């Protein structure tokens, strides 16, 4: 359900783009994206940091797009977000000693710490890939092609990545019993 809610602002922006132009689409994004974290807050759900950052960046870069009448600002917003997420995932892994993806999944999946670390780096790499791909499409192709890529390409790549990640996770999950017995064996050996 959350994926559908996340996709609605993009679909509304696509309609505004097709009916008017990138400036109308930018306004639609600036109005609708902040509604997601606001709705989470009002419903008493945890507010997603990714949604907050995305809303903040769209307000900043969307505002610059409208003020300067230059769509390059809003076209670079995804790259800034993805590179920022890659840095956050990588730094958390390297220096803070925890996996952001493990924190995001909220303990619903149990894997060995090494698998979480690998998964965190996989996510960081995926975000670097998306950011670089956005730069390539935004600077090489037309605005209309970039907009289609933003709505359909990045969304499709993200869903494909999540499916692949789910298969990868399924092969590395541990059940509670084996985790408890492994912990007991470690304690006994010490």
PDB file of C-alpha atoms in Angstrom:
ATOM      1  CA  UNK A   1       0.000   0.000   0.000  1.00  0.00           C
ATOM      2  CA  UNK A   2       2.849   2.396   0.862  1.00  0.00           C
ATOM      3  CA  UNK A   3       4.395   1.885  -2.590  1.00  0.00           C
ATOM      4  CA  UNK A   4       1.120   2.980  -4.196  1.00  0.00           C
ATOM      5  CA  UNK A   5       0.925   6.046  -1.961  1.00  0.00           C
ATOM      6  CA  UNK A   6       4.540   6.900  -2.843  1.00  0.00           C
ATOM      7  CA  UNK A   7       3.733   6.591  -6.556  1.00  0.00           C
ATOM      8  CA  UNK A   8       0.656   8.868  -6.537  1.00  0.00           C
ATOM      9  CA  UNK A   9       2.630  12.177  -6.532  1.00  0.00           C
ATOM     10  CA  UNK A  10       4.630  10.968  -9.539  1.00  0.00           C
ATOM     11  CA  UNK A  11       1.486  10.021 -11.441  1.00  0.00           C
ATOM     12  CA  UNK A  12      -0.146  13.358 -10.655  1.00  0.00           C
ATOM     13  CA  UNK A  13       3.019  15.167 -11.750  1.00  0.00           C
ATOM     14  CA  UNK A  14       3.049  13.148 -14.983  1.00  0.00           C
ATOM     15  CA  UNK A  15      -0.537  14.216 -15.703  1.00  0.00           C
ATOM     16  CA  UNK A  16       0.388  17.864 -15.013  1.00  0.00           C
ATOM     17  CA  UNK A  17       3.453  17.520 -17.249  1.00  0.00           C
ATOM     18  CA  UNK A  18       1.440  16.072 -20.133  1.00  0.00           C
ATOM     19  CA  UNK A  19      -1.326  18.677 -19.740  1.00  0.00           C
ATOM     20  CA  UNK A  20       0.906  21.694 -19.172  1.00  0.00           C
ATOM     21  CA  UNK A  21       4.681  21.604 -18.646  1.00  0.00           C
ATOM     22  CA  UNK A  22       7.485  20.766 -16.237  1.00  0.00           C
ATOM     23  CA  UNK A  23       6.711  23.824 -14.126  1.00  0.00           C
ATOM     24  CA  UNK A  24       3.160  22.629 -13.462  1.00  0.00           C
ATOM     25  CA  UNK A  25       4.529  19.157 -12.699  1.00  0.00           C
ATOM     26  CA  UNK A  26       7.028  20.701 -10.297  1.00  0.00           C
ATOM     27  CA  UNK A  27       4.243  22.533  -8.461  1.00  0.00           C
ATOM     28  CA  UNK A  28       2.276  19.287  -8.197  1.00  0.00           C
ATOM     29  CA  UNK A  29       5.313  17.528  -6.709  1.00  0.00           C
ATOM     30  CA  UNK A  30       5.939  20.422  -4.319  1.00  0.00           C
ATOM     31  CA  UNK A  31       2.356  20.158  -3.054  1.00  0.00           C
ATOM     32  CA  UNK A  32       1.914  16.378  -2.972  1.00  0.00           C
ATOM     33  CA  UNK A  33       5.281  15.013  -1.776  1.00  0.00           C
ATOM     34  CA  UNK A  34       5.164  16.791   1.608  1.00  0.00           C
ATOM     35  CA  UNK A  35       1.692  15.308   2.151  1.00  0.00           C
ATOM     36  CA  UNK A  36       3.204  11.825   2.589  1.00  0.00           C
ATOM     37  CA  UNK A  37       5.218  12.556   5.770  1.00  0.00           C
ATOM     38  CA  UNK A  38       2.427  14.864   6.978  1.00  0.00           C
ATOM     39  CA  UNK A  39      -0.067  12.020   6.542  1.00  0.00           C
ATOM     40  CA  UNK A  40       2.253   9.631   8.375  1.00  0.00           C
ATOM     41  CA  UNK A  41       2.468  12.100  11.263  1.00  0.00           C
ATOM     42  CA  UNK A  42      -1.293  12.709  11.397  1.00  0.00           C
ATOM     43  CA  UNK A  43      -2.007   8.963  11.344  1.00  0.00           C
ATOM     44  CA  UNK A  44       0.420   8.422  14.221  1.00  0.00           C
ATOM     45  CA  UNK A  45       2.772   6.337  12.095  1.00  0.00           C
ATOM     46  CA  UNK A  46       6.551   6.708  12.149  1.00  0.00           C
ATOM     47  CA  UNK A  47       7.598   9.464   9.764  1.00  0.00           C
ATOM     48  CA  UNK A  48       9.976   8.167   7.113  1.00  0.00           C
ATOM     49  CA  UNK A  49      13.251  10.080   6.949  1.00  0.00           C
ATOM     50  CA  UNK A  50      13.463   9.305   3.221  1.00  0.00           C
ATOM     51  CA  UNK A  51      10.069  10.940   2.680  1.00  0.00           C
ATOM     52  CA  UNK A  52      11.119  13.961   4.731  1.00  0.00           C
ATOM     53  CA  UNK A  53      14.354  14.395   2.771  1.00  0.00           C
ATOM     54  CA  UNK A  54      12.599  13.875  -0.547  1.00  0.00           C
ATOM     55  CA  UNK A  55       9.931  16.436   0.337  1.00  0.00           C
ATOM     56  CA  UNK A  56      12.545  18.918   1.536  1.00  0.00           C
ATOM     57  CA  UNK A  57      14.649  18.491  -1.585  1.00  0.00           C
ATOM     58  CA  UNK A  58      11.667  18.848  -3.909  1.00  0.00           C
ATOM     59  CA  UNK A  59      10.692  22.065  -2.128  1.00  0.00           C
ATOM     60  CA  UNK A  60      14.246  23.394  -2.413  1.00  0.00           C
ATOM     61  CA  UNK A  61      15.007  22.312  -5.976  1.00  0.00           C
ATOM     62  CA  UNK A  62      11.430  22.763  -7.164  1.00  0.00           C
ATOM     63  CA  UNK A  63      11.478  26.290  -5.772  1.00  0.00           C
ATOM     64  CA  UNK A  64      14.743  26.986  -7.622  1.00  0.00           C
ATOM     65  CA  UNK A  65      13.205  25.547 -10.804  1.00  0.00           C
ATOM     66  CA  UNK A  66      10.232  27.896 -10.531  1.00  0.00           C
ATOM     67  CA  UNK A  67      12.217  30.978  -9.494  1.00  0.00           C
ATOM     68  CA  UNK A  68      14.896  30.626 -12.165  1.00  0.00           C
ATOM     69  CA  UNK A  69      12.602  28.981 -14.742  1.00  0.00           C
ATOM     70  CA  UNK A  70      15.241  26.287 -15.177  1.00  0.00           C
ATOM     71  CA  UNK A  71      14.110  22.634 -15.041  1.00  0.00           C
ATOM     72  CA  UNK A  72      17.659  21.391 -14.444  1.00  0.00           C
ATOM     73  CA  UNK A  73      17.215  22.037 -10.730  1.00  0.00           C
ATOM     74  CA  UNK A  74      14.285  19.657 -10.333  1.00  0.00           C
ATOM     75  CA  UNK A  75      15.918  17.193 -12.742  1.00  0.00           C
ATOM     76  CA  UNK A  76      18.947  16.929 -10.441  1.00  0.00           C
ATOM     77  CA  UNK A  77      16.869  16.456  -7.274  1.00  0.00           C
ATOM     78  CA  UNK A  78      16.733  12.636  -7.645  1.00  0.00           C
ATOM     79  CA  UNK A  79      20.516  12.455  -8.026  1.00  0.00           C
ATOM     80  CA  UNK A  80      21.072  14.541  -4.896  1.00  0.00           C
ATOM     81  CA  UNK A  81      18.620  12.345  -2.958  1.00  0.00           C
ATOM     82  CA  UNK A  82      20.111   9.072  -4.214  1.00  0.00           C
ATOM     83  CA  UNK A  83      23.713  10.130  -3.644  1.00  0.00           C
ATOM     84  CA  UNK A  84      22.734  11.360  -0.163  1.00  0.00           C
ATOM     85  CA  UNK A  85      21.108   8.004   0.607  1.00  0.00           C
ATOM     86  CA  UNK A  86      24.159   6.146  -0.706  1.00  0.00           C
ATOM     87  CA  UNK A  87      26.408   8.207   1.543  1.00  0.00           C
ATOM     88  CA  UNK A  88      24.109   7.660   4.541  1.00  0.00           C
ATOM     89  CA  UNK A  89      23.975   3.891   3.962  1.00  0.00           C
ATOM     90  CA  UNK A  90      27.730   3.666   3.429  1.00  0.00           C
ATOM     91  CA  UNK A  91      28.692   5.861   6.389  1.00  0.00           C
ATOM     92  CA  UNK A  92      26.314   4.043   8.739  1.00  0.00           C
ATOM     93  CA  UNK A  93      27.899   0.760   7.713  1.00  0.00           C
ATOM     94  CA  UNK A  94      31.484   1.942   7.837  1.00  0.00           C
ATOM     95  CA  UNK A  95      31.595   4.267  10.833  1.00  0.00           C
ATOM     96  CA  UNK A  96      28.458   3.818  12.949  1.00  0.00           C
ATOM     97  CA  UNK A  97      28.568   0.044  12.807  1.00  0.00           C
ATOM     98  CA  UNK A  98      24.936  -0.587  11.921  1.00  0.00           C
ATOM     99  CA  UNK A  99      22.897  -1.218   8.804  1.00  0.00           C
ATOM    100  CA  UNK A 100      20.286   1.381   7.870  1.00  0.00           C
ATOM    101  CA  UNK A 101      18.345  -1.213   5.909  1.00  0.00           C
ATOM    102  CA  UNK A 102      18.159  -3.387   9.036  1.00  0.00           C
ATOM    103  CA  UNK A 103      16.796  -0.402  10.973  1.00  0.00           C
ATOM    104  CA  UNK A 104      14.304   0.353   8.174  1.00  0.00           C
ATOM    105  CA  UNK A 105      12.957  -3.187   8.155  1.00  0.00           C
ATOM    106  CA  UNK A 106      12.310  -2.820  11.861  1.00  0.00           C
ATOM    107  CA  UNK A 107      13.450  -6.238  12.992  1.00  0.00           C
ATOM    108  CA  UNK A 108      10.883  -8.030  10.830  1.00  0.00           C
ATOM    109  CA  UNK A 109      13.600 -10.062   9.115  1.00  0.00           C
ATOM    110  CA  UNK A 110      16.358 -11.952  10.892  1.00  0.00           C
ATOM    111  CA  UNK A 111      19.718 -12.397   9.191  1.00  0.00           C
ATOM    112  CA  UNK A 112      23.297 -12.731  10.307  1.00  0.00           C
ATOM    113  CA  UNK A 113      25.076  -9.383  10.927  1.00  0.00           C
ATOM    114  CA  UNK A 114      27.389  -9.993   7.967  1.00  0.00           C
ATOM    115  CA  UNK A 115      24.397 -10.349   5.641  1.00  0.00           C
ATOM    116  CA  UNK A 116      22.973  -7.044   6.900  1.00  0.00           C
ATOM    117  CA  UNK A 117      26.297  -5.358   6.264  1.00  0.00           C
ATOM    118  CA  UNK A 118      26.435  -6.723   2.716  1.00  0.00           C
ATOM    119  CA  UNK A 119      22.834  -5.694   2.103  1.00  0.00           C
ATOM    120  CA  UNK A 120      23.596  -2.168   3.307  1.00  0.00           C
ATOM    121  CA  UNK A 121      26.437  -1.887   0.808  1.00  0.00           C
ATOM    122  CA  UNK A 122      24.208  -3.312  -1.933  1.00  0.00           C
ATOM    123  CA  UNK A 123      21.646  -0.589  -1.229  1.00  0.00           C
ATOM    124  CA  UNK A 124      24.353   2.089  -1.220  1.00  0.00           C
ATOM    125  CA  UNK A 125      25.577   0.816  -4.587  1.00  0.00           C
ATOM    126  CA  UNK A 126      22.049   0.798  -5.974  1.00  0.00           C
ATOM    127  CA  UNK A 127      21.543   4.417  -4.933  1.00  0.00           C
ATOM    128  CA  UNK A 128      24.835   5.423  -6.588  1.00  0.00           C
ATOM    129  CA  UNK A 129      23.685   3.613  -9.740  1.00  0.00           C
ATOM    130  CA  UNK A 130      20.296   5.404  -9.741  1.00  0.00           C
ATOM    131  CA  UNK A 131      21.910   8.791  -9.130  1.00  0.00           C
ATOM    132  CA  UNK A 132      24.425   8.307 -11.924  1.00  0.00           C
ATOM    133  CA  UNK A 133      21.750   7.006 -14.278  1.00  0.00           C
ATOM    134  CA  UNK A 134      19.595  10.057 -13.518  1.00  0.00           C
ATOM    135  CA  UNK A 135      22.513  12.342 -14.407  1.00  0.00           C
ATOM    136  CA  UNK A 136      23.047  10.454 -17.650  1.00  0.00           C
ATOM    137  CA  UNK A 137      19.403  10.620 -18.710  1.00  0.00           C
ATOM    138  CA  UNK A 138      18.919  14.244 -17.556  1.00  0.00           C
ATOM    139  CA  UNK A 139      21.977  15.501 -19.430  1.00  0.00           C
ATOM    140  CA  UNK A 140      21.759  13.324 -22.542  1.00  0.00           C
ATOM    141  CA  UNK A 141      18.071  13.115 -23.397  1.00  0.00           C
ATOM    142  CA  UNK A 142      15.167  15.515 -23.724  1.00  0.00           C
ATOM    143  CA  UNK A 143      13.214  16.814 -20.759  1.00  0.00           C
ATOM    144  CA  UNK A 144      10.216  14.684 -21.836  1.00  0.00           C
ATOM    145  CA  UNK A 145      12.363  11.539 -21.971  1.00  0.00           C
ATOM    146  CA  UNK A 146      13.838  12.337 -18.560  1.00  0.00           C
ATOM    147  CA  UNK A 147      10.359  12.815 -17.088  1.00  0.00           C
ATOM    148  CA  UNK A 148       9.190   9.446 -18.441  1.00  0.00           C
ATOM    149  CA  UNK A 149      12.392   7.867 -17.107  1.00  0.00           C
ATOM    150  CA  UNK A 150      11.817   9.458 -13.685  1.00  0.00           C
ATOM    151  CA  UNK A 151       8.271   8.136 -13.433  1.00  0.00           C
ATOM    152  CA  UNK A 152       8.562   4.732 -15.101  1.00  0.00           C
ATOM    153  CA  UNK A 153      12.270   3.908 -15.337  1.00  0.00           C
ATOM    154  CA  UNK A 154      13.379   4.665 -11.793  1.00  0.00           C
ATOM    155  CA  UNK A 155      10.180   3.183 -10.382  1.00  0.00           C
ATOM    156  CA  UNK A 156      10.590   0.010 -12.447  1.00  0.00           C
ATOM    157  CA  UNK A 157      14.270  -0.322 -11.542  1.00  0.00           C
ATOM    158  CA  UNK A 158      13.443   0.140  -7.865  1.00  0.00           C
ATOM    159  CA  UNK A 159      10.726  -2.525  -7.927  1.00  0.00           C
ATOM    160  CA  UNK A 160      13.034  -4.927  -9.792  1.00  0.00           C
ATOM    161  CA  UNK A 161      15.777  -4.227  -7.251  1.00  0.00           C
ATOM    162  CA  UNK A 162      13.422  -4.866  -4.336  1.00  0.00           C
ATOM    163  CA  UNK A 163      12.310  -8.167  -5.861  1.00  0.00           C
ATOM    164  CA  UNK A 164      15.940  -9.202  -6.374  1.00  0.00           C
ATOM    165  CA  UNK A 165      16.779  -8.095  -2.853  1.00  0.00           C
ATOM    166  CA  UNK A 166      13.880 -10.148  -1.498  1.00  0.00           C
ATOM    167  CA  UNK A 167      15.204 -13.268  -3.205  1.00  0.00           C
ATOM    168  CA  UNK A 168      18.695 -12.527  -1.868  1.00  0.00           C
ATOM    169  CA  UNK A 169      17.334 -12.021   1.668  1.00  0.00           C
ATOM    170  CA  UNK A 170      15.238 -15.204   1.505  1.00  0.00           C
ATOM    171  CA  UNK A 171      18.406 -17.215   0.988  1.00  0.00           C
ATOM    172  CA  UNK A 172      20.053 -15.665   4.043  1.00  0.00           C
ATOM    173  CA  UNK A 173      17.261 -15.577   6.595  1.00  0.00           C
ATOM    174  CA  UNK A 174      17.695 -17.343   9.888  1.00  0.00           C
ATOM    175  CA  UNK A 175      14.910 -18.472  12.161  1.00  0.00           C
ATOM    176  CA  UNK A 176      14.677 -17.553  15.817  1.00  0.00           C
ATOM    177  CA  UNK A 177      15.555 -21.072  17.006  1.00  0.00           C
ATOM    178  CA  UNK A 178      18.804 -21.305  15.053  1.00  0.00           C
ATOM    179  CA  UNK A 179      19.779 -17.800  16.103  1.00  0.00           C
ATOM    180  CA  UNK A 180      19.171 -18.629  19.778  1.00  0.00           C
ATOM    181  CA  UNK A 181      21.109 -21.910  19.532  1.00  0.00           C
ATOM    182  CA  UNK A 182      24.006 -20.149  17.754  1.00  0.00           C
ATOM    183  CA  UNK A 183      24.097 -17.512  20.495  1.00  0.00           C
ATOM    184  CA  UNK A 184      24.056 -20.210  23.185  1.00  0.00           C
ATOM    185  CA  UNK A 185      26.870 -22.075  21.427  1.00  0.00           C
ATOM    186  CA  UNK A 186      28.939 -18.880  21.324  1.00  0.00           C
ATOM    187  CA  UNK A 187      28.366 -18.268  25.032  1.00  0.00           C
ATOM    188  CA  UNK A 188      29.288 -21.906  25.867  1.00  0.00           C
ATOM    189  CA  UNK A 189      32.512 -21.688  23.864  1.00  0.00           C
ATOM    190  CA  UNK A 190      33.624 -18.524  25.689  1.00  0.00           C
TER     191      UNK A 190
END
